[in-house]
Short mmCIF file of C-alpha atoms in Angstrom, two decimals:
data_model
loop_
_atom_site.label_atom_id
_atom_site.label_comp_id
_atom_site.label_asym_id
_atom_site.label_seq_id
_atom_site.Cartn_x
_atom_site.Cartn_y
_atom_site.Cartn_z
CA MET A 1 -25.64 37.68 -46.79
CA ASN A 2 -23.13 38.87 -44.34
CA SER A 3 -20.92 36.36 -42.75
CA CYS A 4 -22.53 35.69 -39.95
CA LYS A 5 -25.35 35.13 -40.58
CA ASN A 6 -23.96 32.75 -43.65
CA GLN A 7 -22.02 31.00 -40.66
CA ASN A 8 -25.15 30.49 -38.55
CA LEU A 9 -26.70 29.12 -41.73
CA LEU A 10 -24.41 26.84 -42.56
CA SER A 11 -23.85 26.20 -38.34
CA LEU A 12 -27.56 25.37 -37.68
CA SER A 13 -28.12 23.00 -41.42
CA GLU A 14 -25.24 21.42 -40.46
CA GLN A 15 -26.66 20.28 -37.03
CA LYS A 16 -30.34 19.51 -38.51
CA LEU A 17 -28.84 17.09 -40.66
CA TYR A 18 -26.43 15.30 -38.01
CA ALA A 19 -29.21 14.98 -35.79
CA GLY A 20 -31.12 13.16 -39.09
CA HIS A 21 -33.71 15.97 -40.39
CA ASN A 22 -33.60 17.08 -44.21
CA LEU A 23 -33.40 20.18 -45.53
CA GLU A 24 -35.96 21.55 -46.97
CA GLN A 25 -35.75 23.42 -50.46
CA PRO A 26 -35.86 27.16 -48.90
CA GLU A 27 -32.90 26.41 -46.68
CA VAL A 28 -30.86 25.29 -49.31
CA THR A 29 -31.50 27.75 -51.72
CA LYS A 30 -30.64 30.39 -48.87
CA LEU A 31 -26.67 28.06 -48.37
CA LEU A 32 -26.03 28.70 -52.19
CA THR A 33 -26.72 32.05 -52.26
CA ALA A 34 -23.53 32.74 -50.28
CA PRO A 35 -20.67 34.87 -52.27
CA ASP A 36 -18.18 33.27 -50.74
CA LYS A 37 -18.12 29.66 -51.26
CA GLU A 38 -15.08 27.99 -49.51
CA PRO A 39 -17.03 27.85 -46.30
CA LEU A 40 -20.04 26.14 -48.63
CA TYR A 41 -17.48 23.79 -49.70
CA GLU A 42 -16.10 22.96 -46.01
CA LEU A 43 -19.86 21.85 -45.04
CA ALA A 44 -20.43 19.56 -47.84
CA HIS A 45 -17.07 17.99 -47.15
CA ARG A 46 -18.11 17.58 -43.71
CA VAL A 47 -21.74 16.23 -44.31
CA THR A 48 -19.48 13.48 -46.79
CA GLU A 49 -16.97 12.34 -44.21
CA HIS A 50 -20.34 11.94 -41.47
CA PHE A 51 -22.46 10.26 -43.56
CA THR A 52 -20.44 8.21 -45.47
CA GLY A 53 -16.90 8.26 -44.46
CA ARG A 54 -13.90 7.87 -46.30
CA ILE A 55 -15.41 4.79 -48.63
CA PHE A 56 -15.54 5.41 -53.09
CA ASP A 57 -17.11 3.37 -55.09
CA THR A 58 -16.17 2.80 -58.18
CA CYS A 59 -17.31 1.37 -61.45
CA SER A 60 -15.98 0.91 -65.33
CA ILE A 61 -19.18 0.83 -68.37
CA LEU A 62 -19.16 -0.77 -71.89
CA SER A 63 -20.54 -0.11 -74.79
CA ALA A 64 -23.26 -2.79 -75.17
CA LYS A 65 -25.05 -1.53 -77.93
CA VAL A 66 -24.28 1.74 -79.95
CA GLY A 67 -26.21 4.46 -81.96
CA ASN A 68 -29.39 4.14 -83.67
CA CYS A 69 -31.75 5.49 -80.87
CA PRO A 70 -35.06 6.44 -81.86
CA GLU A 71 -34.97 8.57 -78.60
CA ASP A 72 -34.69 12.33 -78.90
CA CYS A 73 -33.11 13.33 -76.30
CA LYS A 74 -30.50 17.10 -77.00
CA TRP A 75 -27.70 15.92 -75.01
CA CYS A 76 -27.36 12.85 -76.66
CA ALA A 77 -24.70 11.53 -79.38
CA GLN A 78 -26.38 8.36 -79.95
CA SER A 79 -30.12 9.46 -81.49
CA ALA A 80 -30.96 8.78 -84.62
CA HIS A 81 -32.62 12.89 -84.68
CA TYR A 82 -28.86 13.93 -85.07
CA ASN A 83 -25.86 13.69 -87.30
CA THR A 84 -23.05 13.41 -84.99
CA HIS A 85 -21.39 10.97 -86.82
CA ILE A 86 -20.44 8.55 -84.16
CA GLN A 87 -19.49 5.14 -84.83
CA THR A 88 -22.74 2.11 -84.48
CA HIS A 89 -22.50 -0.89 -83.96
CA PRO A 90 -24.69 -3.94 -82.42
CA LEU A 91 -25.13 -5.62 -79.23
CA VAL A 92 -21.78 -6.50 -78.06
CA SER A 93 -20.00 -10.08 -77.92
CA LEU A 94 -19.63 -12.42 -74.81
CA PRO A 95 -15.79 -12.57 -75.46
CA SER A 96 -15.87 -8.84 -75.97
CA ALA A 97 -17.69 -8.57 -72.71
CA LEU A 98 -15.84 -11.10 -70.03
CA ALA A 99 -12.28 -9.76 -71.30
CA TYR A 100 -13.73 -6.19 -70.08
CA ALA A 101 -14.45 -7.57 -67.23
CA ASP A 102 -11.21 -9.64 -66.85
CA LYS A 103 -9.52 -6.49 -66.69
CA LEU A 104 -11.63 -4.68 -64.19
CA THR A 105 -10.69 -7.12 -61.86
CA GLN A 106 -6.90 -7.13 -62.25
CA GLN A 107 -7.42 -2.99 -62.33
CA GLY A 108 -9.67 -3.05 -58.49
CA VAL A 109 -12.88 -1.48 -59.97
CA ALA A 110 -15.95 -2.87 -58.12
CA ARG A 111 -18.50 -2.36 -60.36
CA TYR A 112 -19.30 -3.02 -64.29
CA SER A 113 -22.16 -2.35 -66.18
CA LEU A 114 -23.00 -2.78 -69.39
CA VAL A 115 -24.99 0.21 -71.58
CA ALA A 116 -26.81 -0.31 -74.74
CA SER A 117 -28.67 2.60 -76.48
CA GLY A 118 -32.29 2.46 -77.76
CA ARG A 119 -35.74 3.21 -75.83
CA ARG A 120 -35.74 -0.43 -74.69
CA LEU A 121 -34.24 -3.87 -75.80
CA THR A 122 -35.75 -6.46 -77.47
CA ASP A 123 -36.73 -10.03 -75.10
CA LYS A 124 -34.12 -12.00 -77.34
CA GLU A 125 -30.98 -8.59 -76.79
CA VAL A 126 -32.29 -9.58 -72.92
CA ASP A 127 -31.67 -13.39 -73.48
CA THR A 128 -28.72 -13.10 -75.18
CA LEU A 129 -27.05 -9.93 -72.19
CA ALA A 130 -28.17 -12.37 -69.24
CA VAL A 131 -26.16 -15.50 -70.36
CA ILE A 132 -23.26 -12.83 -70.94
CA TYR A 133 -24.13 -11.41 -67.32
CA GLU A 134 -24.18 -14.91 -66.14
CA ARG A 135 -20.63 -16.14 -67.25
CA ILE A 136 -19.32 -13.13 -65.92
CA HIS A 137 -20.63 -13.29 -62.61
CA SER A 138 -19.46 -16.64 -62.24
CA ALA A 139 -15.79 -15.78 -63.57
CA HIS A 140 -16.13 -12.85 -61.24
CA PRO A 141 -18.55 -13.83 -58.43
CA LYS A 142 -16.88 -10.38 -56.43
CA LEU A 143 -18.11 -8.32 -59.06
CA ARG A 144 -20.84 -5.98 -58.56
CA LEU A 145 -23.08 -6.27 -61.98
CA CYS A 146 -25.48 -2.79 -63.43
CA ALA A 147 -27.20 -2.67 -66.54
CA SER A 148 -28.46 0.08 -67.98
CA PHE A 149 -30.61 -0.64 -71.54
CA GLY A 150 -33.26 2.15 -71.44
CA LEU A 151 -37.19 1.55 -70.40
CA LEU A 152 -37.45 -2.59 -69.74
CA THR A 153 -40.25 -4.23 -68.48
CA GLU A 154 -40.62 -5.50 -65.33
CA LYS A 155 -40.26 -9.20 -66.75
CA GLN A 156 -36.86 -8.43 -68.46
CA LEU A 157 -35.17 -6.56 -65.50
CA ALA A 158 -36.49 -9.88 -63.88
CA VAL A 159 -34.20 -11.94 -66.55
CA LEU A 160 -31.29 -9.51 -65.60
CA TYR A 161 -31.62 -9.89 -61.87
CA ALA A 162 -32.12 -13.70 -62.41
CA ALA A 163 -27.99 -13.65 -64.22
CA GLY A 164 -26.21 -11.86 -61.42
CA VAL A 165 -26.88 -7.98 -62.22
CA SER A 166 -27.67 -6.18 -59.11
CA THR A 167 -28.19 -2.59 -59.97
CA TYR A 168 -30.02 -1.22 -62.40
CA HIS A 169 -29.38 2.77 -64.14
CA CYS A 170 -31.88 4.76 -65.67
CA ASN A 171 -31.23 8.68 -65.48
CA LEU A 172 -34.19 10.78 -64.57
CA GLU A 173 -31.74 13.30 -66.34
CA SER A 174 -32.97 16.87 -65.33
CA ALA A 175 -35.75 18.80 -63.16
CA PRO A 176 -39.05 17.82 -64.28
CA SER A 177 -40.06 21.73 -64.72
CA PHE A 178 -37.19 21.50 -67.39
CA PHE A 179 -37.05 17.90 -69.02
CA PRO A 180 -40.44 18.22 -71.48
CA THR A 181 -37.68 20.92 -73.03
CA LEU A 182 -35.22 18.37 -73.56
CA CYS A 183 -36.97 15.27 -74.85
CA THR A 184 -40.40 14.53 -75.55
CA THR A 185 -40.19 11.07 -77.13
CA HIS A 186 -40.32 9.76 -73.37
CA THR A 187 -41.25 11.22 -70.28
CA GLN A 188 -39.86 11.00 -66.70
CA ALA A 189 -43.06 9.50 -65.16
CA GLN A 190 -41.80 6.36 -67.76
CA LYS A 191 -38.34 6.39 -66.45
CA GLU A 192 -39.92 6.27 -62.73
CA GLU A 193 -41.51 3.08 -63.69
CA THR A 194 -38.53 1.17 -64.85
CA ILE A 195 -37.17 2.32 -61.50
CA ARG A 196 -40.14 0.54 -59.32
CA ALA A 197 -40.38 -2.23 -61.80
CA ALA A 198 -36.27 -2.66 -60.86
CA ARG A 199 -36.90 -2.30 -56.74
CA ARG A 200 -39.61 -5.04 -57.50
CA VAL A 201 -37.44 -7.47 -59.42
CA GLY A 202 -34.51 -6.96 -55.91
CA MET A 203 -32.38 -4.60 -57.81
CA GLN A 204 -30.56 -1.41 -56.14
CA ILE A 205 -31.00 1.98 -58.37
CA CYS A 206 -28.36 4.14 -59.88
CA CYS A 207 -30.66 7.58 -60.76
CA GLY A 208 -28.62 10.91 -61.60
CA GLY A 209 -28.77 13.17 -64.43
CA ILE A 210 -26.70 16.35 -66.48
CA ILE A 211 -25.88 19.66 -65.44
CA GLY A 212 -25.35 21.84 -67.81
CA MET A 213 -28.27 21.68 -70.36
CA GLY A 214 -29.50 25.53 -69.92
CA GLU A 215 -31.28 24.46 -66.43
CA SER A 216 -31.24 27.54 -64.00
CA GLN A 217 -30.09 26.72 -60.21
CA GLU A 218 -33.59 26.63 -59.08
CA GLN A 219 -33.99 23.57 -61.54
CA ARG A 220 -30.48 22.19 -60.01
CA ILE A 221 -32.28 22.64 -56.82
CA GLU A 222 -35.62 20.97 -58.02
CA PHE A 223 -33.53 18.54 -59.61
CA ALA A 224 -31.84 17.55 -56.70
CA PHE A 225 -35.34 17.11 -54.18
CA TYR A 226 -36.54 15.54 -57.25
CA LEU A 227 -33.74 12.36 -56.73
CA ARG A 228 -34.38 12.72 -53.03
CA THR A 229 -38.15 11.88 -53.39
CA ILE A 230 -37.35 9.27 -55.92
CA GLY A 231 -34.99 7.47 -53.19
CA SER A 232 -32.09 7.67 -54.86
CA LEU A 233 -28.62 6.68 -53.39
CA SER A 234 -26.03 6.63 -56.27
CA ILE A 235 -26.29 9.53 -57.68
CA PRO A 236 -24.56 10.02 -61.24
CA ILE A 237 -23.72 13.53 -62.08
CA ASN A 238 -23.26 14.25 -65.67
CA PHE A 239 -21.68 17.80 -66.55
CA LEU A 240 -22.72 18.26 -70.43
CA GLN A 241 -19.86 17.95 -73.24
CA PRO A 242 -21.54 19.92 -75.83
CA ILE A 243 -21.27 16.83 -78.91
CA ALA A 244 -21.15 18.74 -82.33
CA GLY A 245 -24.20 17.34 -83.95
CA THR A 246 -27.04 17.37 -81.46
CA PRO A 247 -29.29 20.64 -80.42
CA LEU A 248 -27.06 21.32 -77.29
CA GLU A 249 -23.85 21.51 -79.95
CA HIS A 250 -23.39 25.31 -78.87
CA ALA A 251 -24.35 25.24 -75.05
CA GLN A 252 -22.23 27.61 -72.68
CA PRO A 253 -19.57 25.23 -70.36
CA LEU A 254 -19.45 25.84 -67.31
CA THR A 255 -17.75 27.15 -64.73
CA GLU A 256 -15.43 25.51 -62.13
CA GLU A 257 -17.98 27.46 -59.35
CA GLU A 258 -21.20 25.86 -60.87
CA ILE A 259 -19.44 22.31 -60.88
CA LEU A 260 -18.51 22.59 -56.98
CA THR A 261 -21.60 24.09 -56.11
CA THR A 262 -23.51 21.98 -57.88
CA ILE A 263 -21.82 19.12 -55.60
CA ALA A 264 -22.17 20.42 -52.45
CA LEU A 265 -25.51 21.19 -53.30
CA PHE A 266 -26.34 17.61 -54.07
CA ARG A 267 -24.38 16.46 -50.62
CA PHE A 268 -26.94 18.56 -48.53
CA VAL A 269 -30.03 17.41 -50.35
CA ASN A 270 -29.12 13.90 -50.43
CA PRO A 271 -26.02 13.47 -47.83
CA ARG A 272 -26.19 9.53 -47.74
CA SER A 273 -25.72 9.06 -51.30
CA TYR A 274 -22.69 8.23 -53.46
CA LEU A 275 -22.59 10.92 -55.56
CA ARG A 276 -20.50 9.84 -58.75
CA PHE A 277 -18.58 11.64 -61.11
CA SER A 278 -19.27 10.48 -64.57
CA GLY A 279 -19.44 12.53 -68.24
CA GLY A 280 -17.89 15.67 -68.36
CA ARG A 281 -15.59 15.61 -65.49
CA MET A 282 -12.67 15.83 -67.25
CA GLN A 283 -13.50 19.62 -67.68
CA LEU A 284 -12.11 20.34 -64.36
CA SER A 285 -8.61 20.67 -63.75
CA GLU A 286 -6.91 17.68 -61.74
CA ALA A 287 -7.03 20.45 -58.87
CA GLY A 288 -10.59 20.56 -59.60
CA GLN A 289 -11.42 16.88 -59.27
CA ARG A 290 -9.53 16.52 -56.36
CA LYS A 291 -11.45 19.32 -54.50
CA ALA A 292 -14.78 17.80 -55.36
CA ILE A 293 -13.63 14.81 -54.42
CA TYR A 294 -12.90 16.54 -51.16
CA ILE A 295 -16.45 18.89 -51.00
CA GLY A 296 -18.44 15.24 -51.59
CA ILE A 297 -17.73 13.31 -54.59
CA ASN A 298 -17.15 9.88 -53.24
CA ALA A 299 -17.70 7.33 -56.53
CA ALA A 300 -16.74 7.12 -59.76
CA ILE A 301 -17.27 6.12 -63.45
CA THR A 302 -13.93 4.81 -64.36
CA GLY A 303 -12.28 4.66 -67.62
CA ASP A 304 -13.75 6.04 -70.90
CA PHE A 305 -17.66 6.80 -71.13
CA LEU A 306 -20.14 6.16 -73.64
CA THR A 307 -19.43 8.21 -76.82
CA THR A 308 -16.44 10.32 -74.97
CA THR A 309 -12.81 9.66 -73.62
CA GLY A 310 -12.62 9.65 -69.73
CA GLN A 311 -9.59 9.58 -67.26
CA THR A 312 -7.56 6.11 -67.07
CA VAL A 313 -8.68 3.90 -64.25
CA ALA A 314 -4.50 3.70 -63.09
CA ARG A 315 -4.75 7.63 -63.15
CA ASP A 316 -7.84 7.43 -61.06
CA MET A 317 -6.63 4.80 -58.41
CA GLN A 318 -3.71 7.08 -58.05
CA ILE A 319 -5.54 9.94 -57.05
CA LEU A 320 -7.95 8.41 -54.81
CA ALA A 321 -5.32 7.36 -52.23
CA GLU A 322 -3.67 10.42 -52.32
CA CYS A 323 -7.56 11.76 -51.55
CA GLY A 324 -7.50 8.91 -48.55
CA LYS A 325 -10.12 7.34 -50.24
CA GLU A 326 -11.28 3.46 -49.66
CA ASN A 327 -11.75 1.87 -52.76
CA SER A 328 -14.75 -0.86 -51.77
CA ALA A 329 -18.11 -1.64 -53.02
CA ARG A 330 -21.33 -1.43 -51.01
CA ASP A 331 -24.86 -1.68 -50.66
CA TRP A 332 -26.65 1.47 -50.46
CA GLU A 333 -30.59 -0.28 -50.66
#
C-alpha cells in the first residue's frame, strides 16, 4: 500500500469512528497491512484520546488459591496436567486479603481483584470469600472490588455481588477458531454463559485474553472482533510468557512491533474500551511500555501477577504521571 492510499485509508477510518460507526474486519485488515506502522500508531493514539481521554484505570490482583487446576489450558502454570513446579496454596486468609487491600489503598490503586485457580469454586469457598469481600468493602468503600473465580454459577455470582464485588473477570483467551487447540476441558461457550450470568446479577465484565500463543495475525483480528460482540469494555491484553513445563514453553516471543500493532488493532476494533496491560508486558522495554500507553493502553494490572512478576506500583504510578495520565476508576457498563 503506497503512502497516499494509506493516509487516505487512515483518514477515512478515523472519520468513520468519530461519526459513531464501527470499523469492519476488512477495513481493519487493510489498516494493518501498511509497512510503516508509525501513522497507524498515531491514529490509535488519537482514537484513544477522543473516546477515553487521559483516564487510566489501575487494578491489582492477589492469588486467592494457587495451582492444582484440573483444566488443560496449554499456557497455564497452574494446570495439574503439567509439571511447572509452582508453589500451591489453599484459599487466602482474611488477614492476608485485608492487609493487601490496605496496601493498595495507600498506593492509590483503584481496583482490587482476588483470583483463584480451578474450573469453579465450591459454594463453601464462595461463601468464605464473600465474607472477605464484605470486610474489605467495609474497610475501603471506595476501592472497586473484582473477582476471577472461573465458571461460577449465577447463584454464586449473586453471593459475591451482594458482598461488594462490582466486576467479574472471565477471559475468552483467543479467537474462536484457535481456542480449541489450546484447551479441551472447557469451551468458550461456557465462558460466555458465565459472562451473561455475571451481567444478570449486576456485575460489570472484564474480558480479554493472551496474544502470542501461536495464533495468526488474522486470528488476532478475529479475537478483537469477538470481544466486541461480547461487549467487553475492559480488555486485559496478556502477552504470552512461555513457562517451562507447559506445552507452550518454546513459543516464539513476540516482537515489540507485534505487541504495539496488536494494541493499535484492539483500539480500532474497540475504541471505547479500557485496554489493560496485563501479564507479559515486561517483555517491552520501558520506552516500549510508554509507547504502548501512547498508542492505546489506558488501564493496567500493576504489581505482580499470578505466577510471574510485574512492575512495582510506585514505578507504574510514576510512568503514568509522566505520560500525562489520570489514575481514576470509572464504571464502563
